[in-house]
PDB file of N, CA and C in Angstrom:
ATOM      1  N   MET A  30      37.938-125.731  56.045  1.00 87.00           N
ATOM      2  CA  MET A  30      37.142-126.481  56.991  1.00 87.00           C
ATOM      3  C   MET A  30      37.227-125.806  58.347  1.00 87.00           C
ATOM      4  N   GLN A  31      36.087-125.732  58.998  1.00 85.00           N
ATOM      5  CA  GLN A  31      36.028-125.122  60.314  1.00 85.00           C
ATOM      6  C   GLN A  31      35.536-126.163  61.318  1.00 85.00           C
ATOM      7  N   VAL A  32      36.199-126.230  62.451  1.00 85.00           N
ATOM      8  CA  VAL A  32      35.827-127.162  63.508  1.00 85.00           C
ATOM      9  C   VAL A  32      35.208-126.363  64.654  1.00 85.00           C
ATOM     10  N   ASN A  33      33.989-126.737  65.014  1.00 82.00           N
ATOM     11  CA  ASN A  33      33.293-126.064  66.111  1.00 82.00           C
ATOM     12  C   ASN A  33      33.209-126.993  67.308  1.00 82.00           C
ATOM     13  N   GLN A  34      33.430-126.456  68.475  1.00 88.00           N
ATOM     14  CA  GLN A  34      33.317-127.214  69.721  1.00 88.00           C
ATOM     15  C   GLN A  34      31.866-127.162  70.185  1.00 88.00           C
ATOM     16  N   LEU A  35      31.240-128.327  70.343  1.00 88.00           N
ATOM     17  CA  LEU A  35      29.855-128.383  70.795  1.00 88.00           C
ATOM     18  C   LEU A  35      29.791-128.601  72.304  1.00 88.00           C
ATOM     19  N   THR A  36      28.821-127.974  72.919  1.00 89.00           N
ATOM     20  CA  THR A  36      28.560-128.223  74.332  1.00 89.00           C
ATOM     21  C   THR A  36      27.301-129.080  74.410  1.00 89.00           C
ATOM     22  N   ARG A  37      27.172-129.834  75.481  1.00 89.00           N
ATOM     23  CA  ARG A  37      25.986-130.672  75.661  1.00 89.00           C
ATOM     24  C   ARG A  37      24.910-129.886  76.407  1.00 89.00           C
ATOM     25  N   ALA A  38      23.697-130.047  75.940  1.00 92.00           N
ATOM     26  CA  ALA A  38      22.545-129.424  76.588  1.00 92.00           C
ATOM     27  C   ALA A  38      21.501-130.506  76.818  1.00 92.00           C
ATOM     28  N   TYR A  39      20.835-130.443  77.954  1.00 94.00           N
ATOM     29  CA  TYR A  39      19.796-131.406  78.299  1.00 94.00           C
ATOM     30  C   TYR A  39      18.505-130.648  78.528  1.00 94.00           C
ATOM     31  N   ARG A  40      17.407-131.179  77.972  1.00 95.00           N
ATOM     32  CA  ARG A  40      16.111-130.522  78.111  1.00 95.00           C
ATOM     33  C   ARG A  40      15.069-131.509  78.580  1.00 95.00           C
ATOM     34  N   TYR A  41      14.138-130.976  79.347  1.00 94.00           N
ATOM     35  CA  TYR A  41      12.995-131.758  79.798  1.00 94.00           C
ATOM     36  C   TYR A  41      11.768-130.868  79.755  1.00 94.00           C
ATOM     37  N   ASP A  42      10.763-131.290  79.009  1.00 90.00           N
ATOM     38  CA  ASP A  42       9.501-130.563  78.926  1.00 90.00           C
ATOM     39  C   ASP A  42       9.713-129.099  78.511  1.00 90.00           C
ATOM     40  N   GLY A  43      10.658-128.877  77.589  1.00 90.00           N
ATOM     41  CA  GLY A  43      10.934-127.537  77.087  1.00 90.00           C
ATOM     42  C   GLY A  43      11.822-126.686  77.985  1.00 90.00           C
ATOM     43  N   ILE A  44      12.330-127.262  79.062  1.00 93.00           N
ATOM     44  CA  ILE A  44      13.164-126.529  80.025  1.00 93.00           C
ATOM     45  C   ILE A  44      14.611-126.981  79.881  1.00 93.00           C
ATOM     46  N   ASP A  45      15.523-126.023  79.740  1.00 93.00           N
ATOM     47  CA  ASP A  45      16.951-126.344  79.715  1.00 93.00           C
ATOM     48  C   ASP A  45      17.403-126.671  81.130  1.00 93.00           C
ATOM     49  N   LEU A  46      18.030-127.827  81.287  1.00 95.00           N
ATOM     50  CA  LEU A  46      18.476-128.275  82.597  1.00 95.00           C
ATOM     51  C   LEU A  46      19.942-127.920  82.817  1.00 95.00           C
ATOM     52  N   PRO A  47      20.330-127.652  84.063  1.00 93.00           N
ATOM     53  CA  PRO A  47      21.730-127.329  84.349  1.00 93.00           C
ATOM     54  C   PRO A  47      22.616-128.562  84.209  1.00 93.00           C
ATOM     55  N   VAL A  48      23.861-128.330  83.800  1.00 92.00           N
ATOM     56  CA  VAL A  48      24.845-129.412  83.675  1.00 92.00           C
ATOM     57  C   VAL A  48      26.047-129.034  84.529  1.00 92.00           C
ATOM     58  N   PRO A  49      26.122-129.562  85.760  1.00 92.00           N
ATOM     59  CA  PRO A  49      27.275-129.267  86.608  1.00 92.00           C
ATOM     60  C   PRO A  49      28.553-129.816  85.967  1.00 92.00           C
ATOM     61  N   PRO A  50      29.638-129.053  85.995  1.00 90.00           N
ATOM     62  CA  PRO A  50      30.880-129.487  85.339  1.00 90.00           C
ATOM     63  C   PRO A  50      31.397-130.845  85.821  1.00 90.00           C
ATOM     64  N   HIS A  51      31.232-131.163  87.099  1.00 93.00           N
ATOM     65  CA  HIS A  51      31.758-132.431  87.608  1.00 93.00           C
ATOM     66  C   HIS A  51      30.932-133.634  87.147  1.00 93.00           C
ATOM     67  N   LEU A  52      29.739-133.416  86.591  1.00 91.00           N
ATOM     68  CA  LEU A  52      28.904-134.510  86.095  1.00 91.00           C
ATOM     69  C   LEU A  52      28.800-134.538  84.576  1.00 91.00           C
ATOM     70  N   ALA A  53      29.410-133.588  83.906  1.00 86.00           N
ATOM     71  CA  ALA A  53      29.256-133.445  82.458  1.00 86.00           C
ATOM     72  C   ALA A  53      29.690-134.683  81.681  1.00 86.00           C
ATOM     73  N   GLY A  54      30.650-135.437  82.155  1.00 86.00           N
ATOM     74  CA  GLY A  54      31.147-136.594  81.429  1.00 86.00           C
ATOM     75  C   GLY A  54      30.480-137.910  81.786  1.00 86.00           C
ATOM     76  N   ASP A  55      29.534-137.906  82.709  1.00 90.00           N
ATOM     77  CA  ASP A  55      28.896-139.141  83.164  1.00 90.00           C
ATOM     78  C   ASP A  55      27.379-139.055  82.972  1.00 90.00           C
ATOM     79  N   PRO A  56      26.848-139.590  81.864  1.00 88.00           N
ATOM     80  CA  PRO A  56      25.410-139.465  81.585  1.00 88.00           C
ATOM     81  C   PRO A  56      24.511-140.091  82.655  1.00 88.00           C
ATOM     82  N   ASP A  57      24.944-141.204  83.266  1.00 90.00           N
ATOM     83  CA  ASP A  57      24.113-141.838  84.295  1.00 90.00           C
ATOM     84  C   ASP A  57      24.021-140.990  85.553  1.00 90.00           C
ATOM     85  N   ALA A  58      25.140-140.413  85.962  1.00 94.00           N
ATOM     86  CA  ALA A  58      25.139-139.543  87.140  1.00 94.00           C
ATOM     87  C   ALA A  58      24.363-138.258  86.852  1.00 94.00           C
ATOM     88  N   LEU A  59      24.472-137.764  85.639  1.00 93.00           N
ATOM     89  CA  LEU A  59      23.750-136.555  85.258  1.00 93.00           C
ATOM     90  C   LEU A  59      22.244-136.814  85.254  1.00 93.00           C
ATOM     91  N   ARG A  60      21.845-137.974  84.771  1.00 93.00           N
ATOM     92  CA  ARG A  60      20.421-138.337  84.781  1.00 93.00           C
ATOM     93  C   ARG A  60      19.906-138.419  86.221  1.00 93.00           C
ATOM     94  N   ALA A  61      20.678-139.007  87.114  1.00 94.00           N
ATOM     95  CA  ALA A  61      20.285-139.088  88.524  1.00 94.00           C
ATOM     96  C   ALA A  61      20.159-137.689  89.124  1.00 94.00           C
ATOM     97  N   TYR A  62      21.081-136.803  88.771  1.00 95.00           N
ATOM     98  CA  TYR A  62      21.020-135.416  89.257  1.00 95.00           C
ATOM     99  C   TYR A  62      19.753-134.727  88.738  1.00 95.00           C
ATOM    100  N   HIS A  63      19.466-134.878  87.447  1.00 95.00           N
ATOM    101  CA  HIS A  63      18.275-134.252  86.876  1.00 95.00           C
ATOM    102  C   HIS A  63      16.999-134.843  87.473  1.00 95.00           C
ATOM    103  N   ALA A  64      17.032-136.130  87.832  1.00 95.00           N
ATOM    104  CA  ALA A  64      15.854-136.764  88.437  1.00 95.00           C
ATOM    105  C   ALA A  64      15.555-136.204  89.824  1.00 95.00           C
ATOM    106  N   THR A  65      16.575-135.649  90.495  1.00 94.00           N
ATOM    107  CA  THR A  65      16.295-134.996  91.784  1.00 94.00           C
ATOM    108  C   THR A  65      15.515-133.702  91.576  1.00 94.00           C
ATOM    109  N   LEU A  66      15.692-133.075  90.417  1.00 92.00           N
ATOM    110  CA  LEU A  66      14.955-131.852  90.092  1.00 92.00           C
ATOM    111  C   LEU A  66      13.558-132.167  89.579  1.00 92.00           C
ATOM    112  N   TYR A  67      13.460-133.185  88.715  1.00 93.00           N
ATOM    113  CA  TYR A  67      12.204-133.608  88.105  1.00 93.00           C
ATOM    114  C   TYR A  67      12.130-135.131  88.192  1.00 93.00           C
ATOM    115  N   PRO A  68      11.429-135.682  89.183  1.00 93.00           N
ATOM    116  CA  PRO A  68      11.405-137.135  89.398  1.00 93.00           C
ATOM    117  C   PRO A  68      10.929-137.958  88.198  1.00 93.00           C
ATOM    118  N   ALA A  69      10.122-137.393  87.318  1.00 91.00           N
ATOM    119  CA  ALA A  69       9.630-138.138  86.157  1.00 91.00           C
ATOM    120  C   ALA A  69      10.758-138.516  85.197  1.00 91.00           C
ATOM    121  N   ILE A  70      11.906-137.859  85.305  1.00 93.00           N
ATOM    122  CA  ILE A  70      13.049-138.160  84.436  1.00 93.00           C
ATOM    123  C   ILE A  70      13.564-139.579  84.697  1.00 93.00           C
ATOM    124  N   THR A  71      13.320-140.102  85.877  1.00 90.00           N
ATOM    125  CA  THR A  71      13.768-141.449  86.213  1.00 90.00           C
ATOM    126  C   THR A  71      13.261-142.474  85.196  1.00 90.00           C
ATOM    127  N   ASN A  72      12.019-142.322  84.752  1.00 89.00           N
ATOM    128  CA  ASN A  72      11.425-143.259  83.805  1.00 89.00           C
ATOM    129  C   ASN A  72      11.358-142.708  82.385  1.00 89.00           C
ATOM    130  N   ALA A  73      11.911-141.547  82.157  1.00 91.00           N
ATOM    131  CA  ALA A  73      11.845-140.926  80.836  1.00 91.00           C
ATOM    132  C   ALA A  73      12.866-141.547  79.889  1.00 91.00           C
ATOM    133  N   GLU A  74      12.568-141.422  78.611  1.00 91.00           N
ATOM    134  CA  GLU A  74      13.463-141.908  77.575  1.00 91.00           C
ATOM    135  C   GLU A  74      14.394-140.778  77.145  1.00 91.00           C
ATOM    136  N   MET A  75      15.659-141.094  76.928  1.00 91.00           N
ATOM    137  CA  MET A  75      16.620-140.090  76.459  1.00 91.00           C
ATOM    138  C   MET A  75      16.635-140.119  74.931  1.00 91.00           C
ATOM    139  N   ILE A  76      16.340-138.972  74.319  1.00 93.00           N
ATOM    140  CA  ILE A  76      16.277-138.849  72.867  1.00 93.00           C
ATOM    141  C   ILE A  76      17.351-137.869  72.404  1.00 93.00           C
ATOM    142  N   ASP A  77      18.109-138.275  71.396  1.00 93.00           N
ATOM    143  CA  ASP A  77      19.100-137.380  70.802  1.00 93.00           C
ATOM    144  C   ASP A  77      18.357-136.436  69.864  1.00 93.00           C
ATOM    145  N   ALA A  78      18.272-135.161  70.238  1.00 92.00           N
ATOM    146  CA  ALA A  78      17.538-134.171  69.454  1.00 92.00           C
ATOM    147  C   ALA A  78      18.409-133.487  68.411  1.00 92.00           C
ATOM    148  N   GLY A  79      19.674-133.878  68.306  1.00 93.00           N
ATOM    149  CA  GLY A  79      20.558-133.318  67.292  1.00 93.00           C
ATOM    150  C   GLY A  79      21.294-132.082  67.764  1.00 93.00           C
ATOM    151  N   VAL A  80      21.778-131.325  66.784  1.00 92.00           N
ATOM    152  CA  VAL A  80      22.581-130.140  67.059  1.00 92.00           C
ATOM    153  C   VAL A  80      21.746-128.894  66.803  1.00 92.00           C
ATOM    154  N   SER A  81      21.790-127.984  67.752  1.00 88.00           N
ATOM    155  CA  SER A  81      21.106-126.703  67.634  1.00 88.00           C
ATOM    156  C   SER A  81      22.114-125.605  67.949  1.00 88.00           C
ATOM    157  N   GLY A  82      22.565-124.905  66.922  1.00 87.00           N
ATOM    158  CA  GLY A  82      23.587-123.875  67.121  1.00 87.00           C
ATOM    159  C   GLY A  82      24.901-124.508  67.513  1.00 87.00           C
ATOM    160  N   THR A  83      25.376-124.206  68.715  1.00 89.00           N
ATOM    161  CA  THR A  83      26.638-124.772  69.204  1.00 89.00           C
ATOM    162  C   THR A  83      26.396-125.811  70.299  1.00 89.00           C
ATOM    163  N   GLU A  84      25.160-126.336  70.370  1.00 91.00           N
ATOM    164  CA  GLU A  84      24.814-127.305  71.411  1.00 91.00           C
ATOM    165  C   GLU A  84      24.364-128.627  70.796  1.00 91.00           C
ATOM    166  N   HIS A  85      24.796-129.704  71.407  1.00 92.00           N
ATOM    167  CA  HIS A  85      24.277-131.032  71.082  1.00 92.00           C
ATOM    168  C   HIS A  85      23.208-131.325  72.123  1.00 92.00           C
ATOM    169  N   VAL A  86      21.956-131.414  71.690  1.00 94.00           N
ATOM    170  CA  VAL A  86      20.821-131.458  72.609  1.00 94.00           C
ATOM    171  C   VAL A  86      20.340-132.895  72.830  1.00 94.00           C
ATOM    172  N   THR A  87      20.150-133.236  74.094  1.00 93.00           N
ATOM    173  CA  THR A  87      19.528-134.495  74.495  1.00 93.00           C
ATOM    174  C   THR A  87      18.270-134.135  75.269  1.00 93.00           C
ATOM    175  N   GLU A  88      17.160-134.767  74.888  1.00 95.00           N
ATOM    176  CA  GLU A  88      15.891-134.496  75.558  1.00 95.00           C
ATOM    177  C   GLU A  88      15.445-135.712  76.347  1.00 95.00           C
ATOM    178  N   TYR A  89      14.873-135.448  77.511  1.00 94.00           N
ATOM    179  CA  TYR A  89      14.212-136.481  78.290  1.00 94.00           C
ATOM    180  C   TYR A  89      12.737-136.412  77.918  1.00 94.00           C
ATOM    181  N   ARG A  90      12.181-137.535  77.465  1.00 92.00           N
ATOM    182  CA  ARG A  90      10.760-137.563  77.106  1.00 92.00           C
ATOM    183  C   ARG A  90      10.055-138.589  77.973  1.00 92.00           C
ATOM    184  N   ARG A  91       8.975-138.133  78.566  1.00 84.00           N
ATOM    185  CA  ARG A  91       8.199-139.007  79.453  1.00 84.00           C
ATOM    186  C   ARG A  91       7.495-140.080  78.635  1.00 84.00           C
ATOM    187  N   ALA A  92       7.418-141.248  79.228  1.00 72.00           N
ATOM    188  CA  ALA A  92       6.652-142.335  78.626  1.00 72.00           C
ATOM    189  C   ALA A  92       5.183-142.051  78.882  1.00 72.00           C
ATOM    190  N   VAL A  93       4.400-142.002  77.828  1.00 69.00           N
ATOM    191  CA  VAL A  93       2.979-141.705  77.956  1.00 69.00           C
ATOM    192  C   VAL A  93       2.219-142.973  77.593  1.00 69.00           C
ATOM    193  N   GLY A  94       1.289-143.343  78.444  1.00 60.00           N
ATOM    194  CA  GLY A  94       0.507-144.533  78.183  1.00 60.00           C
ATOM    195  C   GLY A  94      -0.518-144.742  79.282  1.00 60.00           C
ATOM    196  N   THR A  95      -1.098-145.910  79.272  1.00 54.00           N
ATOM    197  CA  THR A  95      -2.089-146.221  80.286  1.00 54.00           C
ATOM    198  C   THR A  95      -1.550-147.273  81.235  1.00 54.00           C
ATOM    199  N   LYS A  96      -2.053-147.245  82.413  1.00 59.00           N
ATOM    200  CA  LYS A  96      -1.659-148.248  83.406  1.00 59.00           C
ATOM    201  C   LYS A  96      -2.573-149.455  83.292  1.00 59.00           C
ATOM    202  N   GLY A  97      -2.009-150.584  83.677  1.00 57.00           N
ATOM    203  CA  GLY A  97      -2.852-151.758  83.768  1.00 57.00           C
ATOM    204  C   GLY A  97      -2.632-152.690  82.715  1.00 57.00           C
TER     205      GLY A  97
END
């Protein structure tokens, strides 16, 4: 049996987002940080995209719909 250490990766609109080490353990603070880069992340849904290689990927997906 082999144990692999996974790192967390966050993506938005196909772009890999930076994960500062001091925010890596706090998903809410990390989301706020990413929202400063891309404001639409504030209302986006967080989707667990699974494991890709040595990364556990979380994607921010914008809510698409109509107003009114």
